[in-house]
mmCIF file of C-alpha atoms and ligand atoms in Angstrom:
data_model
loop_
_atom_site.group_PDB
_atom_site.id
_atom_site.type_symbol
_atom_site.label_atom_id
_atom_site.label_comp_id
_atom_site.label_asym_id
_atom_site.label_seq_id
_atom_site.Cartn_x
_atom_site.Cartn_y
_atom_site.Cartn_z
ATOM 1 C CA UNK A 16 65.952 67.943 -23.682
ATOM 2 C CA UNK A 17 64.810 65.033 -22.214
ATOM 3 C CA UNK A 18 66.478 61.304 -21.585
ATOM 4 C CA UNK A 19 67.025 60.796 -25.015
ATOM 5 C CA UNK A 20 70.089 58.945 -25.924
ATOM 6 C CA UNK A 21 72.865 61.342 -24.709
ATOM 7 C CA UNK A 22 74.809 59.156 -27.811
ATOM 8 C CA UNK A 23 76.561 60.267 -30.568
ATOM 9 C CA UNK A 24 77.532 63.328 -32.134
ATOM 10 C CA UNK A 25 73.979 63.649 -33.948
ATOM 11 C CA UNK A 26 74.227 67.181 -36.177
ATOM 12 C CA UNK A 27 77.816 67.787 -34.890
ATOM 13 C CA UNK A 28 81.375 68.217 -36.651
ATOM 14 C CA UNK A 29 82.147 67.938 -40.522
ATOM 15 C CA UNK A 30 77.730 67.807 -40.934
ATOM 16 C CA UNK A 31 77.435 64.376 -40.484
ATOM 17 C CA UNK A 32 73.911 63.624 -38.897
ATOM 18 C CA UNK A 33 73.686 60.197 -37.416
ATOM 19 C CA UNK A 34 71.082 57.553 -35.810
ATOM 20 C CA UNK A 35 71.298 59.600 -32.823
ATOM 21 C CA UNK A 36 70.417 62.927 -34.492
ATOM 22 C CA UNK A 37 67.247 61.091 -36.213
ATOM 23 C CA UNK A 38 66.293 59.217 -33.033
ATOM 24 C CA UNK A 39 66.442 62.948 -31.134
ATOM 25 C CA UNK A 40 64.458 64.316 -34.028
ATOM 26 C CA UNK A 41 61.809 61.274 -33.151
ATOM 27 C CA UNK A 42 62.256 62.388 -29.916
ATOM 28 C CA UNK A 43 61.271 65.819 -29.829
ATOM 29 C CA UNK A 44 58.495 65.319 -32.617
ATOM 30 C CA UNK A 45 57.181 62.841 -29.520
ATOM 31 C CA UNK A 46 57.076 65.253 -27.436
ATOM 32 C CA UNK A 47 55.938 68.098 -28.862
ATOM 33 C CA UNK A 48 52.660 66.336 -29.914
ATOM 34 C CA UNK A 49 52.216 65.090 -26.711
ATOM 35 C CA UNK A 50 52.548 68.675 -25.297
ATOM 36 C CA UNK A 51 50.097 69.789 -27.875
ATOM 37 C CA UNK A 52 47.914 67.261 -28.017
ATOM 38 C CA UNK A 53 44.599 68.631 -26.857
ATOM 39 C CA UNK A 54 45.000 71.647 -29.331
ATOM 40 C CA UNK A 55 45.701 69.465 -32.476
ATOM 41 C CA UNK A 56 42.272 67.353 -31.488
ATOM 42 C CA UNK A 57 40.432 70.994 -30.973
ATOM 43 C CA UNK A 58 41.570 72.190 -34.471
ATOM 44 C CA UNK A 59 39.985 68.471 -35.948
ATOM 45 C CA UNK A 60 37.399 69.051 -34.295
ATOM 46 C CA UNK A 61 36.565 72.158 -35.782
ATOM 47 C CA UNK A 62 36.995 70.338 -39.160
ATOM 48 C CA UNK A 63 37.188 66.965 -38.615
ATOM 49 C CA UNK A 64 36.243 64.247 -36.275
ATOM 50 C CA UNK A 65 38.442 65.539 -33.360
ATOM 51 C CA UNK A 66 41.062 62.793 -33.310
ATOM 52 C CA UNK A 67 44.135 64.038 -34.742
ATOM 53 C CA UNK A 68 45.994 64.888 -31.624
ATOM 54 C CA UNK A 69 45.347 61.700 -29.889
ATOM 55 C CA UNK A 70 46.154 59.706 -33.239
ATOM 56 C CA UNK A 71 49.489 61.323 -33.620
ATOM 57 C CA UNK A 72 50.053 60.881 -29.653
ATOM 58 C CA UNK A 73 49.297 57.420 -29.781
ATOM 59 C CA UNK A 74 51.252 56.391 -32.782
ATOM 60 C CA UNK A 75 54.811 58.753 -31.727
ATOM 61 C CA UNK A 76 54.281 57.187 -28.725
ATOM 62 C CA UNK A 77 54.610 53.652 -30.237
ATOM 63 C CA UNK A 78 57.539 54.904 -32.328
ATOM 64 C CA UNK A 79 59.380 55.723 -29.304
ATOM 65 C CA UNK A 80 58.912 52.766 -27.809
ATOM 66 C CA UNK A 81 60.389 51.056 -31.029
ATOM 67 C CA UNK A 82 63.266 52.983 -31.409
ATOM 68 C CA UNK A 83 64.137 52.064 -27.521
ATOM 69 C CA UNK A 84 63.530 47.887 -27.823
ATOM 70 C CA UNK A 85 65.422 48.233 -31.446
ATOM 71 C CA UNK A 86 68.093 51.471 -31.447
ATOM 72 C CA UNK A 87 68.480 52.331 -35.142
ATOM 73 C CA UNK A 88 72.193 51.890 -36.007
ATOM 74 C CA UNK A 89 71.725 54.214 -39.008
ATOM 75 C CA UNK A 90 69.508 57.184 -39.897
ATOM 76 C CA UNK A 91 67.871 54.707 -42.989
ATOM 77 C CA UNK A 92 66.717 52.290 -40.064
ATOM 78 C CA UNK A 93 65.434 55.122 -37.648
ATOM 79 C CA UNK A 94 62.878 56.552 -40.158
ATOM 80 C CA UNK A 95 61.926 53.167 -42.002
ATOM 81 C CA UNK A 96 61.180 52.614 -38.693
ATOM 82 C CA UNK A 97 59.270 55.420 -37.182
ATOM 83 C CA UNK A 98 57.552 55.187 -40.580
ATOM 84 C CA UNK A 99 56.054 51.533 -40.587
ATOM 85 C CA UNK A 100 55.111 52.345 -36.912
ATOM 86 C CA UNK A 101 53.267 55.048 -37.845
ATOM 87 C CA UNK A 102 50.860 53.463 -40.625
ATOM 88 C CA UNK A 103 50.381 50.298 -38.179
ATOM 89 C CA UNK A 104 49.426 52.654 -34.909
ATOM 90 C CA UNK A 105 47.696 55.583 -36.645
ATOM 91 C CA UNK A 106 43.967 55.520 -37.254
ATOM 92 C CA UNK A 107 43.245 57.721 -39.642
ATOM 93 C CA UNK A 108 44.619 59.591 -42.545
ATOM 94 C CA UNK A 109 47.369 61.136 -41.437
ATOM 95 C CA UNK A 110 49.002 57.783 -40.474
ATOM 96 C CA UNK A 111 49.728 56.416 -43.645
ATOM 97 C CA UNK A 112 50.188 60.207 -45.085
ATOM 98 C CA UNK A 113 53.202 60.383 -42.260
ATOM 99 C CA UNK A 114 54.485 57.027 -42.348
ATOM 100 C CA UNK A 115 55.103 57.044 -45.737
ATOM 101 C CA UNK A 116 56.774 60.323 -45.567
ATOM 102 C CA UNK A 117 59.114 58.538 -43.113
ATOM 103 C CA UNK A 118 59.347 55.487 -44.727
ATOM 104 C CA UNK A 119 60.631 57.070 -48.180
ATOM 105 C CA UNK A 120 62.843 59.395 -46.363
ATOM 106 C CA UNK A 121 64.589 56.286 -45.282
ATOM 107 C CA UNK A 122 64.688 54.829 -48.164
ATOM 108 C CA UNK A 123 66.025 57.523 -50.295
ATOM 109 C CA UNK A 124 68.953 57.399 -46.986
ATOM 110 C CA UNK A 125 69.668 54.174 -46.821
ATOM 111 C CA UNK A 126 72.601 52.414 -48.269
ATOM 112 C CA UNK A 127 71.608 48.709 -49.769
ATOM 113 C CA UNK A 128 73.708 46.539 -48.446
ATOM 114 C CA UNK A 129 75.873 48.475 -45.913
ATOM 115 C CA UNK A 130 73.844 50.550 -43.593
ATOM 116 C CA UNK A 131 75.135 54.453 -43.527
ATOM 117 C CA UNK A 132 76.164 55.533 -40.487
ATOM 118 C CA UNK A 133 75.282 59.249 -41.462
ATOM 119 C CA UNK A 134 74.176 61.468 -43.833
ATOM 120 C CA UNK A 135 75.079 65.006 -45.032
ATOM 121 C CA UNK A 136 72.535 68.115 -44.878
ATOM 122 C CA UNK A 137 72.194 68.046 -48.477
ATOM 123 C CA UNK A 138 71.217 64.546 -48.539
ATOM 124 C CA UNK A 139 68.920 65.129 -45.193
ATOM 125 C CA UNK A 140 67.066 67.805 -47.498
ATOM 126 C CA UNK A 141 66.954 65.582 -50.576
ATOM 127 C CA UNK A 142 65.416 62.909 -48.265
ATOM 128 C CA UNK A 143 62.541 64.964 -46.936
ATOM 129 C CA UNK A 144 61.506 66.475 -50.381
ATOM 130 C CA UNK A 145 61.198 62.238 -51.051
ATOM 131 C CA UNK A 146 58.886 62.402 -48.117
ATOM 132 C CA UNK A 147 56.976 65.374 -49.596
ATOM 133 C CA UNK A 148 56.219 63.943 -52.626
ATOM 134 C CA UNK A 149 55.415 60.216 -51.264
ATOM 135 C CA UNK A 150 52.618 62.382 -48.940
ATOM 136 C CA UNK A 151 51.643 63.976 -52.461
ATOM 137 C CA UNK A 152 51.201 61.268 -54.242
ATOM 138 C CA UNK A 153 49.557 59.111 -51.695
ATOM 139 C CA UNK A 154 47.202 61.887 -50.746
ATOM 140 C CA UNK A 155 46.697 63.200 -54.400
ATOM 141 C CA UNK A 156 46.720 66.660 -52.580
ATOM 142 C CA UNK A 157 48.450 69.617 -53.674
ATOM 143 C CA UNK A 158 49.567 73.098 -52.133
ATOM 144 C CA UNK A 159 46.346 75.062 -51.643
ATOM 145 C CA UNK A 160 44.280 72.208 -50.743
ATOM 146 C CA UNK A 161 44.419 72.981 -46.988
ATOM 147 C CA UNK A 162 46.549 69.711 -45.539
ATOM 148 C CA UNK A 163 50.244 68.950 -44.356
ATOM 149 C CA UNK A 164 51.072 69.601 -47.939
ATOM 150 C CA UNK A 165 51.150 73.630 -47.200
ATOM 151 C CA UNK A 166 53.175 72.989 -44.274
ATOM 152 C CA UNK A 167 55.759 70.436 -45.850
ATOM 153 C CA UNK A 168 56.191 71.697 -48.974
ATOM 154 C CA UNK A 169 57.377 75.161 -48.162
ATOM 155 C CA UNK A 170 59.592 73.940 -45.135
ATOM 156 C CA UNK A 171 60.736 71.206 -47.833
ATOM 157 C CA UNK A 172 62.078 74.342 -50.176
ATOM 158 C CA UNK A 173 63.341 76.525 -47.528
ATOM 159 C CA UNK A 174 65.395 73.786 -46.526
ATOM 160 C CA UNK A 175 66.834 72.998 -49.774
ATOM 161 C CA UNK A 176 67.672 76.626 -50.560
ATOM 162 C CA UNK A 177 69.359 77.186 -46.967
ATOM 163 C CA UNK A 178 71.301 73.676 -47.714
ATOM 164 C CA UNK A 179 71.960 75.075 -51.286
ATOM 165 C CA UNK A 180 72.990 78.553 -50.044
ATOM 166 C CA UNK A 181 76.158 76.675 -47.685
ATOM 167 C CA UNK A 182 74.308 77.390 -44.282
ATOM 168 C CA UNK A 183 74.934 75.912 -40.900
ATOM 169 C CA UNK A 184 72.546 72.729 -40.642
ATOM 170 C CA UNK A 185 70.864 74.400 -37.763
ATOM 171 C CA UNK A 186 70.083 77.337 -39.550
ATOM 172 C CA UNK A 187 68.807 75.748 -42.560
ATOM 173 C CA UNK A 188 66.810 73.500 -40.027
ATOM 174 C CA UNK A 189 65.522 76.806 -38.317
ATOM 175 C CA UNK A 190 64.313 78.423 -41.690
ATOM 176 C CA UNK A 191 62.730 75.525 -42.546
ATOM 177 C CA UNK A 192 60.785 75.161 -39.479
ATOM 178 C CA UNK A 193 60.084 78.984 -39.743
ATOM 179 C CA UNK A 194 58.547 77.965 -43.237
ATOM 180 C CA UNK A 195 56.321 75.483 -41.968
ATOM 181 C CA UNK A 196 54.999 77.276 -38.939
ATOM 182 C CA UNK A 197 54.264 80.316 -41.672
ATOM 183 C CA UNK A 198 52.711 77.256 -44.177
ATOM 184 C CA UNK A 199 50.242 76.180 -41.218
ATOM 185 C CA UNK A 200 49.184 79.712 -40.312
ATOM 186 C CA UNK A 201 48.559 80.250 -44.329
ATOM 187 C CA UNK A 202 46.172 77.185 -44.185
ATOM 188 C CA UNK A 203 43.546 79.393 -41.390
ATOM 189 C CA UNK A 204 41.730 80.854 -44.839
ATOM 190 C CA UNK A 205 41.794 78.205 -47.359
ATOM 191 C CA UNK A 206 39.182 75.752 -48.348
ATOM 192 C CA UNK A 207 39.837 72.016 -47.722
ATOM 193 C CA UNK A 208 39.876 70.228 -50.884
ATOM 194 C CA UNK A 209 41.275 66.721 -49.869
ATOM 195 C CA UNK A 210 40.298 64.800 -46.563
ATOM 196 C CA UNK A 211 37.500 64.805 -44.218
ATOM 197 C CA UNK A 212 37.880 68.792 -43.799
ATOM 198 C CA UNK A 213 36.694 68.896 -47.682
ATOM 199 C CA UNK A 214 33.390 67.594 -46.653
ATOM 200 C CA UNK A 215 32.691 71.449 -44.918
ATOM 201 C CA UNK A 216 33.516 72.982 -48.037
ATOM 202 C CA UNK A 217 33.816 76.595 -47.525
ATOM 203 C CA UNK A 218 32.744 76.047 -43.772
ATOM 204 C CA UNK A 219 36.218 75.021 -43.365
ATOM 205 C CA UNK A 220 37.802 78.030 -44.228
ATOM 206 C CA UNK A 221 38.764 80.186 -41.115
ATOM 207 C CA UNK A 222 40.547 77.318 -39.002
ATOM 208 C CA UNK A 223 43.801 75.978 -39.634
ATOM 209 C CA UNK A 224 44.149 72.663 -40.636
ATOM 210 C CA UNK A 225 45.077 69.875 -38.013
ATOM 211 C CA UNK A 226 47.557 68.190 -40.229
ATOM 212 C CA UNK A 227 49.202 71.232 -41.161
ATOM 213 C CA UNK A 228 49.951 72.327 -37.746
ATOM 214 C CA UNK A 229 51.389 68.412 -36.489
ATOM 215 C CA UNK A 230 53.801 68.963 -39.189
ATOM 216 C CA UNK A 231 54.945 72.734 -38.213
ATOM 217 C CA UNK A 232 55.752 70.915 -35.230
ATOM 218 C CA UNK A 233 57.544 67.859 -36.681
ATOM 219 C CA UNK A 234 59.969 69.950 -38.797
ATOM 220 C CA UNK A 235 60.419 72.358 -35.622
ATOM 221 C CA UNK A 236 61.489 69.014 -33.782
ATOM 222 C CA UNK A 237 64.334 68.475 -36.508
ATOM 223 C CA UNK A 238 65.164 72.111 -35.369
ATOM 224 C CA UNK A 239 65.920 71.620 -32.124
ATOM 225 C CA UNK A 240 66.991 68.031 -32.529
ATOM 226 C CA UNK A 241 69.696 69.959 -34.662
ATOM 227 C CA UNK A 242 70.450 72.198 -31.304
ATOM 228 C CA UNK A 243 70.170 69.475 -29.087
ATOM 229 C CA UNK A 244 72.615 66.932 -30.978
ATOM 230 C CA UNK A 245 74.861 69.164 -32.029
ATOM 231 C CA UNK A 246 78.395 68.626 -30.682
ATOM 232 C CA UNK A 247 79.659 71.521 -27.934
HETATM 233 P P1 LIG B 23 41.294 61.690 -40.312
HETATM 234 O O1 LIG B 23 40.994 62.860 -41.182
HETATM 235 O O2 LIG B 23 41.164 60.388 -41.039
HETATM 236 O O3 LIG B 23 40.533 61.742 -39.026
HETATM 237 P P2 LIG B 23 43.590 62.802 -38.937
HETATM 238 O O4 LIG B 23 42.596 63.598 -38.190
HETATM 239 O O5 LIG B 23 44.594 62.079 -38.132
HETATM 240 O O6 LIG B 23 42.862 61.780 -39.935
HETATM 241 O O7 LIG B 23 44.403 63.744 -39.931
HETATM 242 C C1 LIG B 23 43.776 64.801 -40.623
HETATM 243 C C2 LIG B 23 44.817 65.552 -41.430
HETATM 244 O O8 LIG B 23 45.374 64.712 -42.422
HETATM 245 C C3 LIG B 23 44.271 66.733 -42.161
HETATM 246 O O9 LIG B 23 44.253 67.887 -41.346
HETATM 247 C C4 LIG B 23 45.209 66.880 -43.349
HETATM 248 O O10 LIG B 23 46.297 67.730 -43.062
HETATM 249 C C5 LIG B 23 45.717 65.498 -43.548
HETATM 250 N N1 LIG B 23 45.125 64.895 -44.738
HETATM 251 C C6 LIG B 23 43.921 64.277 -44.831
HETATM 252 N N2 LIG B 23 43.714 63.836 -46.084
HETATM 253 C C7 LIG B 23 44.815 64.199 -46.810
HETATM 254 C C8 LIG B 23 45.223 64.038 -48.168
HETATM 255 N N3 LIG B 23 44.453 63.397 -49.062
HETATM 256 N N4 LIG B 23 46.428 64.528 -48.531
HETATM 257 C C9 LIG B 23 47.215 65.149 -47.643
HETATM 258 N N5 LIG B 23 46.892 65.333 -46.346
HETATM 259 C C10 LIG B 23 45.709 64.875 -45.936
HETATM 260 MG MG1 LIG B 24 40.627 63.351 -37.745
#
């Protein structure tokens, strides 16, 4: 639960989700790689060049510290952000990959001229299939190719559908983390096909994929930002 900004009423009443509900999502996506860390570094370095958790650590750290010298005073600024912060701090490939997830999530949310105070579900989900396909694009990596892809892209549908379907933001928050957790596991027998992991070739297959498992726990940080904003 942390400090955090103890402002606003984030995911609360009428669905509106706010600076402060993006700032707690930043939050507990800080956190949570902190926390796990050591684990994301021991699945790179099973496939990779063993950096990933202290990348991610470094550069969430940095986007804290942003968000607290400059509070966001709309969801648009919070992710443009967390998102420029990322590609400056991040060595590495998943730096860019994230940031620009970030940064075109804020984009697609923001409001030209006159900052928006908050944003709906629906448009929360629209935002972070943006993201999805900025990290596609970028990366020129698809589902099946053993990156943050399987991760995102299946949280990025469940979320849509839930939205879609008329559920409770924190449900359709929940599935969608549910999705991604189940999109990380899925990556354990795939062969990497994009990144440094591809360079193993089938030696890669039987470990789950660093990237995909920092993004379970970003979208499960949008989860429980959901719970921990959300008014009463
Ligand atoms: P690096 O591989 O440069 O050391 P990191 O270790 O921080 O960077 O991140 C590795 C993760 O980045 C991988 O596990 C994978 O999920 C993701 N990744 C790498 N290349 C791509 C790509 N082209 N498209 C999508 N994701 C990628
Ligand atoms: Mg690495």
């Amino acid at each position: 639960m942390g400090a955090g900004t103890g402002a606003g009423t984030g995911a609360g009443g009428g669905g509106g989700l706010d600076a402060a509900f993006f700032v707690a999502w930043l939050e507990e996506a800080a956190g949570e790689i902190a926390r796990q860390r050591d684990r994301l570094t021991e699945l790179d370095a099973a496939i990779g060049d063993a950096d990933h958790g202290t990348n991610l650590d470094r550069g969430f750290s940095e986007v804290l510290r942003t968000l607290r010298e400059t509070p966001p005073a709309s969801p648009a600024q919070a992710l443009m952000a967390a998102g420029a912060t990322l590609i400056r701090r991040v060595g590495g490939a998943s730096g860019p990959l994230y940031g620009s997830a970030f940064r075109q999530m804020g984009k697609t949310l923001d409001g030209g001229e006159a900052p928006r105070p908050s944003v709906t579900p629906a448009e929360l989900a629209e935002a972070f299939s943006a993201g999805v396909v900025a990290v596609e694009r970028l990366g020129k990596a698809a589902a099946g190719d053993k990156t943050m892809i399987d991760a995102l892209a299946p949280a990025s549908r469940a979320l849509s559908h839930a939205v879609r379907d008329g559920l409770e933001v924190r449900e359709a928050l929940t599935r969608a983390a549910r999705a991604a957790a189940d999109g990380a596991r899925a990556t354990v027998p795939m062969t990497a096909r994009r990144g440094r992991a591809s360079y193993l070739g089938e030696r890669s297959v039987g470990h789950e994929d660093p990237g995909a498992a920092s993004s379970a726990l970003i979208v499960t940080a949008l989860a429980t930002a959901a719970s921990r904003t959300a008014a009463g």
